[in-house]
XYZ file of C-alpha atoms in Angstrom:
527
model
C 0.000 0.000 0.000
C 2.743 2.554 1.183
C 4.120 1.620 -2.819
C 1.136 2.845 -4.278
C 0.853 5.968 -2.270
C 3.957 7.285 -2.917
C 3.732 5.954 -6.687
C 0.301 8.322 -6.516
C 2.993 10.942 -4.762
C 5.167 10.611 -7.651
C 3.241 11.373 -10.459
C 1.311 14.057 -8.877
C 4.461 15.844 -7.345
C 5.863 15.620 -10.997
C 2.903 17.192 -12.431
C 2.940 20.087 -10.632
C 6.588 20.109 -11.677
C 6.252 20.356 -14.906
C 4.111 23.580 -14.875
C 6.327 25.315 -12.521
C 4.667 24.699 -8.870
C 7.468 22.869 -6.352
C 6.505 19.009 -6.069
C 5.554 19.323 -2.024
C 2.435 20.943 -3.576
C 1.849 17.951 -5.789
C 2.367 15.566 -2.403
C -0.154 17.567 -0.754
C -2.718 17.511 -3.240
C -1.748 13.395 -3.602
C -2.568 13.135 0.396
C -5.830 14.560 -0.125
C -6.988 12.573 -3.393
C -6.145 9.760 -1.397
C -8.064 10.891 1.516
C -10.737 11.707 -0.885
C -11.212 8.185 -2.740
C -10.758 6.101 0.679
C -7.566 5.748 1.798
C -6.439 6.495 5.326
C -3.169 7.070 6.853
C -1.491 3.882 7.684
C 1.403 3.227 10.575
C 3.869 2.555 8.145
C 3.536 5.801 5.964
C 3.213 7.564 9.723
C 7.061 5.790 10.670
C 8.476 7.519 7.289
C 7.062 10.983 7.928
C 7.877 11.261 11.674
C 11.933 9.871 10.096
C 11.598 12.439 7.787
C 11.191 15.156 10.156
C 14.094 13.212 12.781
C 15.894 13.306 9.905
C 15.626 16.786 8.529
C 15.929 18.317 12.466
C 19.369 16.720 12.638
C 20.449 18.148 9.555
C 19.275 21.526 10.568
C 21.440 20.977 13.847
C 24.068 20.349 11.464
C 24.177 23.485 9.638
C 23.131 25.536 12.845
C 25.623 28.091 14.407
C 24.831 28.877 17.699
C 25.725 32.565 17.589
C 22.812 32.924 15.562
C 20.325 31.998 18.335
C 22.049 34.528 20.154
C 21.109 37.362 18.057
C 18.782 40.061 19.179
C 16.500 40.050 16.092
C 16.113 35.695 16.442
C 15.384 35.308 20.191
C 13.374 38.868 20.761
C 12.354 38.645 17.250
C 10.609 35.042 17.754
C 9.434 36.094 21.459
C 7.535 39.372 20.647
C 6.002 37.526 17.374
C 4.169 34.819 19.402
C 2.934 37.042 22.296
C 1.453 39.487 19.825
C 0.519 36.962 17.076
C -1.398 35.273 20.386
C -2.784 38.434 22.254
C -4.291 39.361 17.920
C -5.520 36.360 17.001
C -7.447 35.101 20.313
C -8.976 38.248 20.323
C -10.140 37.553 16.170
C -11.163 34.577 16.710
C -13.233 34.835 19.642
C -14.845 37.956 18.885
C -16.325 36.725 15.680
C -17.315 33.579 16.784
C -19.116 35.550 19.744
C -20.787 37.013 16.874
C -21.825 34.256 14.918
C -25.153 32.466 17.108
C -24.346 29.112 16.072
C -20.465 28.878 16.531
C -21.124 30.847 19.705
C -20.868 27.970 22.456
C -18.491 25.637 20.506
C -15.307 28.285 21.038
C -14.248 29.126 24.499
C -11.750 31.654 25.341
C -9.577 28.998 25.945
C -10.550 27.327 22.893
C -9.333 30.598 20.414
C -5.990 30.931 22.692
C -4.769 27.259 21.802
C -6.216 27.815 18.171
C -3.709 31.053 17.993
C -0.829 29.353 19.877
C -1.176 26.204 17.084
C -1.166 29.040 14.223
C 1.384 30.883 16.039
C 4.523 28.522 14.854
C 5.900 28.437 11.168
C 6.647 25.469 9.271
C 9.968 23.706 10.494
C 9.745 21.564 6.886
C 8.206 24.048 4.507
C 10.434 26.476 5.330
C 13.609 24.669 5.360
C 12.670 22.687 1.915
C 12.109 26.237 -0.200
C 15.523 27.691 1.645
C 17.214 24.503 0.288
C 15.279 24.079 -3.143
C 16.253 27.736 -3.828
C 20.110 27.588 -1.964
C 19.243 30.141 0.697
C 19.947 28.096 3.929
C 22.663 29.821 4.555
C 22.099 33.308 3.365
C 21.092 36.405 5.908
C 18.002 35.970 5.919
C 17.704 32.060 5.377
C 19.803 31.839 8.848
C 17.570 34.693 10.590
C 14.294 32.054 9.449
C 16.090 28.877 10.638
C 17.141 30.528 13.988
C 13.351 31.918 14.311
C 12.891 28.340 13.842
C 14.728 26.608 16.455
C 13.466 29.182 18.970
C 9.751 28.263 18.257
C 10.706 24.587 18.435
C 11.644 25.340 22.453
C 8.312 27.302 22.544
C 6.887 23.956 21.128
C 8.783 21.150 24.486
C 7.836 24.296 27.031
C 4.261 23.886 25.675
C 3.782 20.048 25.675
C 5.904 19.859 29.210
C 3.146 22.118 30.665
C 0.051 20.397 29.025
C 0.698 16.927 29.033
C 2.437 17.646 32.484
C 4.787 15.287 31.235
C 7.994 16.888 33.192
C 12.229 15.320 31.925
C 12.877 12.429 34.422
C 15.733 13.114 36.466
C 17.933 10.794 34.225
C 17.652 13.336 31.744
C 20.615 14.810 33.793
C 22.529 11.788 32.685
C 21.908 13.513 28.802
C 25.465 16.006 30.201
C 27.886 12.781 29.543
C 26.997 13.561 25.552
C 29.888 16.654 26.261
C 32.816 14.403 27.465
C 31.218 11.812 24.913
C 31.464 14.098 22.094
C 35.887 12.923 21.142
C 34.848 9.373 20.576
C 31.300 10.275 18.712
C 33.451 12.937 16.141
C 35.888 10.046 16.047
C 33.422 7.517 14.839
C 32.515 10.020 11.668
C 35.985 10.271 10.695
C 36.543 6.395 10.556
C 33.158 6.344 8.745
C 34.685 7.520 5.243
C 33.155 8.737 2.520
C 30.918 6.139 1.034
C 28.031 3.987 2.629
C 28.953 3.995 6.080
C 28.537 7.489 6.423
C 24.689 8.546 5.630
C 24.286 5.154 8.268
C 26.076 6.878 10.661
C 24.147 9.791 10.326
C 21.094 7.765 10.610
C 22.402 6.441 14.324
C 23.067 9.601 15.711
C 20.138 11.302 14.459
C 17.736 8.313 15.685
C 20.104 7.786 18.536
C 19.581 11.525 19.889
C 16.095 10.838 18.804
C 15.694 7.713 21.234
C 18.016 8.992 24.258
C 15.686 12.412 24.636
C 12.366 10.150 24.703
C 13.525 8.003 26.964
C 14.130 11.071 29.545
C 10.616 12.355 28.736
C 12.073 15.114 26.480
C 10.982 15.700 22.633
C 12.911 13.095 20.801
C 12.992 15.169 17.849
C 14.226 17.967 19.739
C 17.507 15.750 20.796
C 17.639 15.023 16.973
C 18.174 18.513 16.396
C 20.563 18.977 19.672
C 23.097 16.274 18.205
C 23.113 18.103 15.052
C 24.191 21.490 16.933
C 26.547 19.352 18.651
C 28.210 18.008 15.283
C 28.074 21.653 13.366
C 31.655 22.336 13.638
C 32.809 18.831 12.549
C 34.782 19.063 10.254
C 32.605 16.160 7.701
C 29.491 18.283 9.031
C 28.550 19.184 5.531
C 29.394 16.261 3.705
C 27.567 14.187 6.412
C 24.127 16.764 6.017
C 24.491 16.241 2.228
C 24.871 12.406 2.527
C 21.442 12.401 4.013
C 19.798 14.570 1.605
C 18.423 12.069 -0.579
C 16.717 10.300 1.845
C 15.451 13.251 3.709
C 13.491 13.986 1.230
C 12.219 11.276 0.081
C 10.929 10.277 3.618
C 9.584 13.863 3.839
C 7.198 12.911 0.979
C 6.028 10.657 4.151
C 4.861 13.337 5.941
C 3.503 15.593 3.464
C 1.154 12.247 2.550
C 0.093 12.292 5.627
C -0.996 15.688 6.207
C -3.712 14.703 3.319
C -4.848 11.447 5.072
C -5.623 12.951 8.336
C -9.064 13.336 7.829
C -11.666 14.000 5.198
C -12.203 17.862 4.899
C -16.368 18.938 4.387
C -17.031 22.178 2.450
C -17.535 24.047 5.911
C -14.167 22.891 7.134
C -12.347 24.222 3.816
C -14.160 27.301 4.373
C -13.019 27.746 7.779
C -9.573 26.775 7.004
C -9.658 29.664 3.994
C -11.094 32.041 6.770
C -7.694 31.020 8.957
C -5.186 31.172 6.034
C -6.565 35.097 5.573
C -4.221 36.048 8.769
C -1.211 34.523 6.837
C -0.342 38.532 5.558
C -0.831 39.607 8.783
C 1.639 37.044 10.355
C 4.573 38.182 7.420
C 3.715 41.814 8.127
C 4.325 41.695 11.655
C 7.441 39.622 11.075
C 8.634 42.017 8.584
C 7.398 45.080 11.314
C 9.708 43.568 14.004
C 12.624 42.524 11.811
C 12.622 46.130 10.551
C 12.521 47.743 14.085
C 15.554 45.271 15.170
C 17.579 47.603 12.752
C 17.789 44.406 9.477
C 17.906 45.577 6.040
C 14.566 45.655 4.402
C 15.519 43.063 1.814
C 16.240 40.803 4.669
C 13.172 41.871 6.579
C 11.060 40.700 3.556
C 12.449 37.115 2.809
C 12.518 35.922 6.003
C 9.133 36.902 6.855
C 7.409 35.954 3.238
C 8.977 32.604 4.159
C 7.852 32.277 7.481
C 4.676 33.306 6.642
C 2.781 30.156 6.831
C 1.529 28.135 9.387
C 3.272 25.024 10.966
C 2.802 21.125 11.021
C 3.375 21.511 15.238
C -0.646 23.056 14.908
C -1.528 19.551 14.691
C -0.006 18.642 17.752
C -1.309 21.234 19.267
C -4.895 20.531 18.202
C -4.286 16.396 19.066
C -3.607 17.574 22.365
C -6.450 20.212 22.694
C -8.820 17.506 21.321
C -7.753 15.138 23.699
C -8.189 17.507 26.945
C -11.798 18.019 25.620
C -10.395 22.019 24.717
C -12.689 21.972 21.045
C -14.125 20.084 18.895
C -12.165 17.314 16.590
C -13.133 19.229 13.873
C -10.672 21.470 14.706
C -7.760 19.563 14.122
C -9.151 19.112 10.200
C -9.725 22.578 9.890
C -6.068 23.426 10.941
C -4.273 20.552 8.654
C -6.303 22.359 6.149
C -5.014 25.643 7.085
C -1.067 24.019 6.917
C -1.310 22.385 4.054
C -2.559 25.789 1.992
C -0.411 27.856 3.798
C 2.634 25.364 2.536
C 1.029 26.099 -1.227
C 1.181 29.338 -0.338
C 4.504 29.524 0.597
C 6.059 27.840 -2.116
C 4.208 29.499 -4.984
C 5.169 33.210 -3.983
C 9.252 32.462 -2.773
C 10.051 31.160 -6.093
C 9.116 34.960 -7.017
C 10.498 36.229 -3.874
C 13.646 38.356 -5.251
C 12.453 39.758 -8.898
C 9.129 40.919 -6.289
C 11.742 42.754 -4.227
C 12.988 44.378 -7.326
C 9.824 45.418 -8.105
C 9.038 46.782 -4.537
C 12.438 47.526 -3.352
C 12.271 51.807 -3.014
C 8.437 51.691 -0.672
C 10.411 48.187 1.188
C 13.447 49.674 2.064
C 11.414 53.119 3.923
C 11.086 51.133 6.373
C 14.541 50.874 7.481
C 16.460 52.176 9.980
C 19.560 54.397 9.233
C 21.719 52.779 11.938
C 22.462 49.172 10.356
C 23.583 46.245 12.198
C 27.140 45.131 11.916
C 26.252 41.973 9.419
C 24.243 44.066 7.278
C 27.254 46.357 6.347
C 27.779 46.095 2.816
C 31.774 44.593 1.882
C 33.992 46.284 -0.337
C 35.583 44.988 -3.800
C 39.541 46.009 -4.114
C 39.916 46.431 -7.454
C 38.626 42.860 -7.875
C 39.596 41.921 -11.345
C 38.067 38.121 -11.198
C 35.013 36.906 -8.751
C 34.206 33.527 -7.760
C 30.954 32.880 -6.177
C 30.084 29.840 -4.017
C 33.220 28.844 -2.331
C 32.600 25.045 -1.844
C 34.891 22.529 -2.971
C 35.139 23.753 -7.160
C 35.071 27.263 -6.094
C 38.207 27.152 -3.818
C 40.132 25.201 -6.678
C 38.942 28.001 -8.940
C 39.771 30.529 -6.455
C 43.340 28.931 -5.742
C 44.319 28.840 -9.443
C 43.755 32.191 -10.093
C 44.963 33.205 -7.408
C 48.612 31.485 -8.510
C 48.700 34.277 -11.247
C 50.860 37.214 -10.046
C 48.872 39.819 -12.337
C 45.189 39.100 -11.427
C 43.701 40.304 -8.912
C 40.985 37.626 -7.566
C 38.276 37.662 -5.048
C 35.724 35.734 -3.526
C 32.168 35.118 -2.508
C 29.971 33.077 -0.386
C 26.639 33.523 1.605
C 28.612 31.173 4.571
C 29.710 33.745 7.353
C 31.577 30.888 8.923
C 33.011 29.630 6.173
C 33.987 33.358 4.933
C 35.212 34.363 8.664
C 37.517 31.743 8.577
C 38.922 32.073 5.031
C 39.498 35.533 5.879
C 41.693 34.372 8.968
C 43.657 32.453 6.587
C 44.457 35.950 4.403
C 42.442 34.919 1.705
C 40.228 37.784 -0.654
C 36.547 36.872 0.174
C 33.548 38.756 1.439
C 30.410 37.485 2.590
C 27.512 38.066 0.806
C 23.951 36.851 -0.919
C 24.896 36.827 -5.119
C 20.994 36.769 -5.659
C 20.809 40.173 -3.387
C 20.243 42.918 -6.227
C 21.536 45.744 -3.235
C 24.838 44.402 -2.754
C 25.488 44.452 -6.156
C 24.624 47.810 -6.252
C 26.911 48.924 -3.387
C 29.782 46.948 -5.065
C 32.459 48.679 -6.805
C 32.801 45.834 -10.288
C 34.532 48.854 -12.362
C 37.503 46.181 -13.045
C 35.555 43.406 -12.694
C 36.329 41.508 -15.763
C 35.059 37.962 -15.023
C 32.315 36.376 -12.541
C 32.813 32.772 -12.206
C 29.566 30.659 -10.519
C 31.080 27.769 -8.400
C 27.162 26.874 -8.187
C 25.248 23.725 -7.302
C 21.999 24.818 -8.410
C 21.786 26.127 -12.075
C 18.350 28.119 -11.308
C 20.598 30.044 -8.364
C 23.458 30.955 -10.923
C 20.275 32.537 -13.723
C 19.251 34.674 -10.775
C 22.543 35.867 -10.087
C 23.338 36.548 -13.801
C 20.127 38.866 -13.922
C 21.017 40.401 -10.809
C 24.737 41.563 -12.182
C 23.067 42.526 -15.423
C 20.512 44.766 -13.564
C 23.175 46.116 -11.391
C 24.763 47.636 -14.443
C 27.644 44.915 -14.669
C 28.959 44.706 -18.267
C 31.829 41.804 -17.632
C 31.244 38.199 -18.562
C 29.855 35.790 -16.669
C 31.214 32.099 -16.650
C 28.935 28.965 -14.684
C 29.477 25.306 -14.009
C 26.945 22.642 -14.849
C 26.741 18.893 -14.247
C 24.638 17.424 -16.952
C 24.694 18.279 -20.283
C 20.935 19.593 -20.659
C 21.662 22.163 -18.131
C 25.108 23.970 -19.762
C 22.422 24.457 -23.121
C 19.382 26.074 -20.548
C 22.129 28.050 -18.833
C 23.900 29.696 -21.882
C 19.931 30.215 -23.298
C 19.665 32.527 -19.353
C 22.405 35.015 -20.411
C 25.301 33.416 -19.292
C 28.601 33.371 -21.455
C 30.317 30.370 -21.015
C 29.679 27.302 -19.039
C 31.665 24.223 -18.129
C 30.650 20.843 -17.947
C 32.056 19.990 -14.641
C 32.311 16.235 -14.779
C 33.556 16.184 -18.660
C 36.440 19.699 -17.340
C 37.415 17.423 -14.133
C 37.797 14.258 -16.600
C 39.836 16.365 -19.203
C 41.602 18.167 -16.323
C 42.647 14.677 -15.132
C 43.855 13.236 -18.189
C 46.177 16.667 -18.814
C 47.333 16.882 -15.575
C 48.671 12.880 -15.928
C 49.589 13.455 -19.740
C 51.560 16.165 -17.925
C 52.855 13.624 -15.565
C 54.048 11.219 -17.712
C 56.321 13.339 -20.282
C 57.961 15.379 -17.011
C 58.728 11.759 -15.945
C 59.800 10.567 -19.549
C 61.927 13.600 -19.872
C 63.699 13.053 -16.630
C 64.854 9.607 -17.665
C 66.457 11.219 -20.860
């Protein structure tokens, strides 16, 4: 059965591919259709999506600096949200069902508080899946939304702890030995490798923190995403986070399945969700208020709260446990994973057009900032930068390292990674930090003798976004990209970029020259 569903998954999730909607829509839409001709959820397809989520929590952890929690616009930022979001809504809510006769006894005060607290939390998985799909996990604002994030999941454990009154045993004391235990655990990924054993050791420390926390009475998937954190500054982090993407999301299709098979929706219930999913501008407005008021750049203020402006798979917790306390009605809990799953639609539909709508808007976004600008939001400077790499991953810094081998070029470099960038820049090394797809930066950046732009890119859509942001920036230099199938070097030089290299066929031809190279050195050393 769990074959056919996500066979069903498939072809709708490709569908919606294919006329430009991200494939989560398509699983949502399959979860329903399901729900629709029969089907129910099943404890096997419930197994994948809660892995998915383990899953994607510990790779969250694993990207996750903990300065950024620290960060006056994250933890006051998240705070003042959910007490205002709460004190709004509750109010909304009850008021107009006081108004309406026949709703009038079925919502309590009580009843529109947890209803607001449920819609008060943003989507842990819809948000990190765009940031991904687009490459903007670790940009400004794709950090500020991850760290808003992570604060809301502790909102989430303070919330169960006090209404399940479910308190941490006192073994969970015994979860401080994971400190002195950390040596041997970072040991264990090194002797991993590179190959199979790896993504399996990520699955036994993501399950493993998963299992320890439950079995203290503490969120397990909140120990999934503490073992991440623990792991960030390994130094395999990100190869271990991208061994598991593949089956991240592929057990996220899991969950997504499953929001559909919760129950069967009636016309009144989709009506009511529709009614709930009309706050979703005012949650991203009052993000974007208080992001703007903690001093962040408007452009910053924008994406972060147009992706967090949706509401969050923990509302069905919260409604589970409201149902089961006798707080309102079981309808309730339908009406809310109706409200989710269109807020995820949402979500994904406008963020793919998140950055030319900034361009469009950009002049009435950015009168709402303040003059005095927060040290990360300083724009860099360019000296004389004669060549720019973008994306300094592994074929960025081997880009970035030949060049700079020429005495008479002058070479600099790019990433959206402040850690990465903070410690290049110990090393002496030309970078900056900075967002390529941010149209201001370019703007504030001097590319007078800027001759070439080389895209050290993963994702060919990101490199097309950054071409048209040079290009509307005034840059009149060429622009080279890397590809890694052959379809995508034709659809890349068709997007305005100059010249593109194959990366697998340049590595294989790279290879063979550097050991033709080889060989006659060594055959001329033996005459």
């Amino acid at each position: 059965m769990e074959y056919a569903f996500l066979l069903f998954a498939f072809v709708c999730g490709l569908t919606v591919k294919l006329v430009g909607i991200p494939p989560l829509v398509g699983y949502l839409i399959a979860g329903f259709l399901l729900n629709f001709a029969g089907y129910s959820l099943t404890e096997d397809l419930s197994h994948i999506a809660d892995l998915g989520i383990t899953i994607m929590l510990f790779t969250i952890g694993l990207k996750l600096n903990l300065k950024d929690l620290s960060r006056r616009e994250v933890w006051m930022g998240s705070i003042t949200h959910t007490l205002v979001w709460i004190g709004v809504i509750t109010c909304t809510i009850y008021g107009v069902a006081a108004l309406v006769a026949t709703t009038q006894n079925a919502i309590t005060l009580q009843s529109a508080m947890l209803i607001a607290f449920a819609l008060s939390f943003s989507s842990t998985v819809c948000v990190v899946k765009v940031l991904e799909e687009s490459g903007e996990s670790k940009t400004r604002h794709g950090r500020l939304a991850i760290g808003i994030l992570v604060m809301q999941d502790v909102f989430a454990v303070v919330f169960l702890v006090a209404s399940t009154g479910k308190l941490p045993s006192l073994y969970a004391f015994g979860l401080l030995a994971l400190f002195p235990a950390m040596p041997l655990i970072k040991r264990v990924i090194n002797k991993s490798g590179h190959g199979e054993l790896l993504p399996l050791t990520g699955f036994i420390l993501a399950l493993g923190g998963y299992q320890l926390f439950e079995m203290v009475n503490i969120k397990g998937d909140l120990g999934a995403l503490i073992f991440g954190i623990m792991l960030a500054r390994h130094e395999k982090a990100t190869e271990l986070a991208k061994s598991l993407l593949s089956f991240k999301d592929l057990f996220l299709i899991g969950f997504f399945l499953s929001i559909g098979l919760t129950a069967l929706p009636t016309l009144s219930m989709v009506g009511l969700a529709l009614l709930l999913c009309l706050f979703l501008p005012l949650k991203a407005l009052l993000f974007f208020g208080l992001f703007t008021s903690l001093r962040l750049r408007g452009r910053t203020a924008y994406l972060s709260s147009l992706v967090l402006g949706n509401y969050s798979e923990f509302g069905l917790i919260v409604g589970a446990v409201a149902v089961s306390m006798g707080l309102f009605a079981e309808t309730w809990l339908v009406v809310i994973a109706l409200a989710v799953s269109i807020s995820f639609v949402i979500t994904s539909i406008l963020y793919r057009g998140s950055h030319s709508q900034y361009n469009r808007f950009k002049e009435q976004i950015k009168r709402f900032e303040k003059n005095e600008r927060l040290k990360e939001d300083i724009y860099p400077t360019l000296n004389g930068a004669e060549f720019l790499v973008i994306g300094m991953g592994r074929v960025g810094k081997g880009a970035f390292s030949a060049l700079s081998k020429l005495s008479d070029v002058n070479v600099w470099g790019m990433d959206a990674d402040r850690v990465k960038i903070k410690s290049m820049t110990d090393d002496g090394l030309n970078v900056i930090c900075g967002d390529g797809e941010d149209v201001d930066l370019w703007e504030n950046l001097d590319l007078t003798n800027t001759e070439l732009v080389l895209l050290a890119l993963p994702s060919i859509q990101d490199a097309i976004n950054i071409t048209k942001q040079l290009k509307n920036a005034g840059y009149r230099g060429r622009v080279a990209a890397i590809a890694r199938y052959e379809d995508e070097v034709s659809y890349l030089l068709e997007n305005g970029i100059d010249k593109v290299f194959n990366f697998f066929t340049e590595a294989g031809l790279g290879f063979a020259d550097e050991s033709l190279t080889y060989v006659r050195e060594d055959r001329e050393a033996h005459y």
